[in-house]
CSV table of C-alpha atoms in Angstrom, one decimal:
chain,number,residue,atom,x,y,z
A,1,UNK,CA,0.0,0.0,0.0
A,2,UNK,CA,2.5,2.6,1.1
A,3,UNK,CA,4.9,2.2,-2.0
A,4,UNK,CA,1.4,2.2,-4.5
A,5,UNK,CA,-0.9,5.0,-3.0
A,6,UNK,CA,-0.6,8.0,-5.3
A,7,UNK,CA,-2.8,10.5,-3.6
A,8,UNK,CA,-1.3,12.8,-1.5
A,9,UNK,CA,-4.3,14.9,-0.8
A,10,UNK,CA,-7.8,13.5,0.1
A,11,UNK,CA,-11.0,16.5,0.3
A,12,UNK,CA,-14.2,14.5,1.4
A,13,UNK,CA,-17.1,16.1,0.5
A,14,UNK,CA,-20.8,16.5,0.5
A,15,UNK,CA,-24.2,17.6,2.1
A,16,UNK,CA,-24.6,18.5,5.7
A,17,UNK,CA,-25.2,15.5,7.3
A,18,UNK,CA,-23.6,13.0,4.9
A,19,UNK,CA,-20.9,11.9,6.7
A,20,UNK,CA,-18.2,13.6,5.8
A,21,UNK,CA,-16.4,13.7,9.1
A,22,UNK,CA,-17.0,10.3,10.0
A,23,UNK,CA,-15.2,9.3,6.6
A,24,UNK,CA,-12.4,11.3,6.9
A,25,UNK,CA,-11.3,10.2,10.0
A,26,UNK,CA,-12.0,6.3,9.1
A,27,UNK,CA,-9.9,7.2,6.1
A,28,UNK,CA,-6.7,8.5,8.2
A,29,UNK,CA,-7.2,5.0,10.5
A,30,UNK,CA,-7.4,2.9,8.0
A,31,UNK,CA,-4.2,4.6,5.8
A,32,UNK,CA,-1.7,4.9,9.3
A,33,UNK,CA,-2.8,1.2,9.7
A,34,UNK,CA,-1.5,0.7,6.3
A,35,UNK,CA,1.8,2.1,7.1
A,36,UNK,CA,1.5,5.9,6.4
A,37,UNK,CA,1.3,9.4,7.7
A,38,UNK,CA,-2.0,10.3,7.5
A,39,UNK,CA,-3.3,14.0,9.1
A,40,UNK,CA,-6.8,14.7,9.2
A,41,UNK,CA,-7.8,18.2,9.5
A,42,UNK,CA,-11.8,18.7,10.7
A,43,UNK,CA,-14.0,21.5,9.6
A,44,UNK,CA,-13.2,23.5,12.6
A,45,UNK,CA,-10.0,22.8,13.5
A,46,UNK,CA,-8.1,25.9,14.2
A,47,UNK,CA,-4.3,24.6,12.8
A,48,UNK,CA,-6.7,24.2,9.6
A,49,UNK,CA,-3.9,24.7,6.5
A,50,UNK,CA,-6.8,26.0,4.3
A,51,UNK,CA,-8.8,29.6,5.9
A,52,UNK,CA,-12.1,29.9,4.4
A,53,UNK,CA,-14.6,32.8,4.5
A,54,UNK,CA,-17.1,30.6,5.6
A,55,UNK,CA,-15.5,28.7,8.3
A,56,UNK,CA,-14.4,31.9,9.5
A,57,UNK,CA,-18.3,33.4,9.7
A,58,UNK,CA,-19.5,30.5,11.3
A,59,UNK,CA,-16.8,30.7,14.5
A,60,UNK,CA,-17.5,34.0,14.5
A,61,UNK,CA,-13.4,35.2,13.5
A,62,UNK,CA,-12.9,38.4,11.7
A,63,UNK,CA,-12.6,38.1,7.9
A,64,UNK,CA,-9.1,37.9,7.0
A,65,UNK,CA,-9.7,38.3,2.6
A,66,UNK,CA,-6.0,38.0,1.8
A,67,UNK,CA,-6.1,34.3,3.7
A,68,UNK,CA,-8.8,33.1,1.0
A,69,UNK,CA,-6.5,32.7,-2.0
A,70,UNK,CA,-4.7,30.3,-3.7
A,71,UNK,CA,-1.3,30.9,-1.6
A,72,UNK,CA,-2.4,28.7,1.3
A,73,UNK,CA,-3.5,25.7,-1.3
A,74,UNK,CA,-0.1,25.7,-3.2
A,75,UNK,CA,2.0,26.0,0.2
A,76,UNK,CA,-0.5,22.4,1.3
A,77,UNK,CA,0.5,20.6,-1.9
A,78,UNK,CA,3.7,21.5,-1.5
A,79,UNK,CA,4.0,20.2,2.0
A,80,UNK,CA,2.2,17.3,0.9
A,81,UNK,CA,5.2,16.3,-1.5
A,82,UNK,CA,7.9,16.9,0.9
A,83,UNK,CA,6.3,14.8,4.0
A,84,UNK,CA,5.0,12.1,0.9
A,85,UNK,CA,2.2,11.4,3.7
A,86,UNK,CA,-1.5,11.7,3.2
A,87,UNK,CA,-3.1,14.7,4.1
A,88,UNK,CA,-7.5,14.7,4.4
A,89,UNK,CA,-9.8,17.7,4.7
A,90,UNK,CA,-13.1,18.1,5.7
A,91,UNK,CA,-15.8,19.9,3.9
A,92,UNK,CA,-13.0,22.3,2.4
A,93,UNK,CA,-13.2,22.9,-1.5
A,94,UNK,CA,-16.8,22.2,-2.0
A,95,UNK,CA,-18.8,22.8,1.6
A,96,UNK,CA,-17.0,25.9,2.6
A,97,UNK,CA,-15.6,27.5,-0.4
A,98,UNK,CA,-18.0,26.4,-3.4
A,99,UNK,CA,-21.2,26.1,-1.7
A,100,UNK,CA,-21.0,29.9,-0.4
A,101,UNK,CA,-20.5,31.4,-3.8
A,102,UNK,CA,-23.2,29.6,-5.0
A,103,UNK,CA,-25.8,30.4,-2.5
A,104,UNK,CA,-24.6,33.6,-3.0
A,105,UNK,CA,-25.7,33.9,-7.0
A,106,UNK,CA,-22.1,33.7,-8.4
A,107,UNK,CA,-22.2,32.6,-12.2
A,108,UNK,CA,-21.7,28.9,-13.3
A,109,UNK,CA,-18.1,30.6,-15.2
A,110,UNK,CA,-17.1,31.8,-11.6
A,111,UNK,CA,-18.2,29.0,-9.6
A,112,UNK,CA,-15.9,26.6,-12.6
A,113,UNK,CA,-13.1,29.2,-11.9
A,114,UNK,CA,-13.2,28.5,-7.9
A,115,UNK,CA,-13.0,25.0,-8.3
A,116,UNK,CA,-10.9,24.4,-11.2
A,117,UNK,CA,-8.4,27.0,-9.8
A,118,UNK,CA,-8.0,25.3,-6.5
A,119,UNK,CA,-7.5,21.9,-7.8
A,120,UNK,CA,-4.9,23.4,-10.0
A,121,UNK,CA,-3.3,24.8,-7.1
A,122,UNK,CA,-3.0,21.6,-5.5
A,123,UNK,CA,-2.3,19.6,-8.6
A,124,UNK,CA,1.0,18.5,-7.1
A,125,UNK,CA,-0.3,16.5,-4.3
A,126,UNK,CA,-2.1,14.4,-7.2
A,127,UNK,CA,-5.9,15.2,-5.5
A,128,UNK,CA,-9.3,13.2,-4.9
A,129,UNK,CA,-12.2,14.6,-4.3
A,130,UNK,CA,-14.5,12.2,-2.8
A,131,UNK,CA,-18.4,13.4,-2.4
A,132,UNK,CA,-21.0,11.6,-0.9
A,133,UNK,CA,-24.3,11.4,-2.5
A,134,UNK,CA,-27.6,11.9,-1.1
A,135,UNK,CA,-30.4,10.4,-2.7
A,136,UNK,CA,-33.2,12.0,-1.5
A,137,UNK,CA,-32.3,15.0,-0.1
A,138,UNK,CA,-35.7,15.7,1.5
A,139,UNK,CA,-36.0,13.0,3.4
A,140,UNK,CA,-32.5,13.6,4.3
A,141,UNK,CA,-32.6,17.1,5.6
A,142,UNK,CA,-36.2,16.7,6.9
A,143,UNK,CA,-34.3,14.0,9.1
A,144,UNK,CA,-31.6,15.8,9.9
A,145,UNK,CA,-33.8,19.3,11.3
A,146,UNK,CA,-36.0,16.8,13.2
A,147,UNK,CA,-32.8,15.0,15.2
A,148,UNK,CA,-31.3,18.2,15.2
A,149,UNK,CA,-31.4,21.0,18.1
A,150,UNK,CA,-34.0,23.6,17.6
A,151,UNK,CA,-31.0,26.1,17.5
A,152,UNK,CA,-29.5,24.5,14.7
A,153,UNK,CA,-32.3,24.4,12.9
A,154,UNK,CA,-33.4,27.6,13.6
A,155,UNK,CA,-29.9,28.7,12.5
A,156,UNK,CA,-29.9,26.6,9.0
A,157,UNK,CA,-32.9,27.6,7.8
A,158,UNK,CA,-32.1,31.5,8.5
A,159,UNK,CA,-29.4,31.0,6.4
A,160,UNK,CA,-30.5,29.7,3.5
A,161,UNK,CA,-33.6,32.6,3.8
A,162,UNK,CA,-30.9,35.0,3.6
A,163,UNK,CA,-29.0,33.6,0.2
A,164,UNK,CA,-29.2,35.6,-2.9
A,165,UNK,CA,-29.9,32.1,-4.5
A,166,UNK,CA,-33.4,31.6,-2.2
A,167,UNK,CA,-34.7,35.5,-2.5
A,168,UNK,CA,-34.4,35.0,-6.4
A,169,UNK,CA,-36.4,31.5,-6.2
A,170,UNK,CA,-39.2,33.2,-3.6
A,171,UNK,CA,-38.8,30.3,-1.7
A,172,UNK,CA,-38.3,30.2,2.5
A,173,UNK,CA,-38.1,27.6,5.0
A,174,UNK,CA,-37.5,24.1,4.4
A,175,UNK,CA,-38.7,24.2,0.7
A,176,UNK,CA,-36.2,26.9,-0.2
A,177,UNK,CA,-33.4,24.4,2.1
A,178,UNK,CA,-34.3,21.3,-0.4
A,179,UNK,CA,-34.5,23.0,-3.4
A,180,UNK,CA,-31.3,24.7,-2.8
A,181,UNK,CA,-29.3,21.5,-2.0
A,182,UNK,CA,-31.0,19.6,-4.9
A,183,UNK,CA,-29.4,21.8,-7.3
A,184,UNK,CA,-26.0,22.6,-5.8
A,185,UNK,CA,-25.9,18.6,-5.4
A,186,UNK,CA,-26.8,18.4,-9.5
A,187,UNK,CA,-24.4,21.3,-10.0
A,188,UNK,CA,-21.3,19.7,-8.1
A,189,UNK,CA,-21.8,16.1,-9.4
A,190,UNK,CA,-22.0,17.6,-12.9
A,191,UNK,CA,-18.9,19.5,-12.9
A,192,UNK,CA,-17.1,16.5,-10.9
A,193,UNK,CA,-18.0,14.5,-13.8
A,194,UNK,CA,-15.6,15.9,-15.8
A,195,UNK,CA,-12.8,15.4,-14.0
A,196,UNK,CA,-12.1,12.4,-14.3
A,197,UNK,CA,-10.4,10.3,-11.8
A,198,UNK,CA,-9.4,13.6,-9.8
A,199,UNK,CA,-13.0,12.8,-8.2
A,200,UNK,CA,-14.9,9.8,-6.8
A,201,UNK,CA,-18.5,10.0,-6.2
A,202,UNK,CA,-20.2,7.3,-3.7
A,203,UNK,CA,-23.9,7.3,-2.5
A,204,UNK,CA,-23.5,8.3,1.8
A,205,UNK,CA,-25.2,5.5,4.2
A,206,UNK,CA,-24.9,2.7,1.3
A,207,UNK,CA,-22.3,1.1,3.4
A,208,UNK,CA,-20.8,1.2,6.8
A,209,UNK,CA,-18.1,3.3,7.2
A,210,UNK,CA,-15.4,1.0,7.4
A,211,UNK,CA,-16.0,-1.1,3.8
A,212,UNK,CA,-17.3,2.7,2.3
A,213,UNK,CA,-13.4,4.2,3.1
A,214,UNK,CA,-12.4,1.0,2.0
A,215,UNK,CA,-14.0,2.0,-1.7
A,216,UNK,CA,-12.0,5.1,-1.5
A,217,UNK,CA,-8.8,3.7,-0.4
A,218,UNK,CA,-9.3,1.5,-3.6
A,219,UNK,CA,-10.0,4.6,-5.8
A,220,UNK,CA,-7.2,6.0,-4.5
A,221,UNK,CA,-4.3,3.7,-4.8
A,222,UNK,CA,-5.1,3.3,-8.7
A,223,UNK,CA,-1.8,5.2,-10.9
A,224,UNK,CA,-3.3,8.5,-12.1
């Protein structure tokens, strides 16, 4: 395993709820069982190598705009090289720097440029992008506000109210939350599906964890 894994960088993605931090820190288990240096960094971590807009809104940290280029990706890929470990982020390309931009009405051409961009940026590090599906995303986030606190809720569904992206679709509430994470989950899988084997798309809560990291640990270790 250690002399044929060719990915450097893992970024698991997907909707709230999907599992994306479970997975990620399955996937650095399983690959320092294998034999190699595997760092995961959480959503929230504060030694986080990537600083994203969002993130910062959500802890409530002063914006720092300068910290949201592509400097801090290269410098990561870079490291990544050197150490010739594995390094896995949370909810970082997609989640907290794509989803934003699109809630917030950017253009399909700007929203490309994000992306496209990033993974350049990174390109060194030889990059997956792993994003779990949701099926049906109703039930999912109807599930997810019900087990949820009422804060939390409360706090979700304020925010999608407040998106450019709900105000021009006259939508609120709940409604407004599905239909927005219908289409950014048809917009993301779209443009993933062009980039070939720089992405890996699996449907969350098919498996248990352990055989579902086990899928992208396969991906993974295939020459790019």
């Amino acid at each position: 395993m250690t002399s044929t894994f060719h990915r450097h960088l893992l970024m698991i993605e997907g909707p709230i709820g999907a599992g994306k931090t479970s997975l990620t820190m399955r996937l650095a288990e399983q690959l320092e069982a294998k034999g190699l240096e595997a760092r995961a960094f959480l959503e929230f971590d504060p030694d986080h190598p990537i600083r994203t807009e969002q993130v910062d809104l959500l802890v409530g940290r002063e914006p720092a705009h300068k910290a949201y280029g592509l400097d801090p990706w290269a410098r990561l890929a870079a490291q990544c090289v050197v150490n010739r470990g594995v390094v896995l982020l949370d909810a970082t390309l997609i989640q907290n720097t794509l989803l934003p931009a699109f809630a917030n009405g950017a253009p399909d051409a700007q929203l490309v440029d994000l992306a496209t961009t990033r993974l350049a940026a990174v390109a060194k590090a030889n990059p997956l992008v792993v994003y779990l599906h949701v099926d049906d995303m109703a039930a999912h986030l109807e599930n997810l506000h019900k087990s949820s606190s009422r804060d939390w809720s409360a706090r979700n569904l304020a925010w999608i109210d407040g998106t450019e992206w709900t105000r021009a679709k006259g939508k609120k509430g709940m409604a407004a939350l599905i239909d927005f994470h219908e289409a950014w989950q048809t917009w993301i899988e779209e443009w993933l599906a062009r980039q070939g084997d720089t992405s890996l798309v699996l449907t969350a809560h098919s498996l248990e964890i352990g055989p579902l990291s086990q899928l992208v640990l396969k991906h993974a270790a295939k020459p790019s």
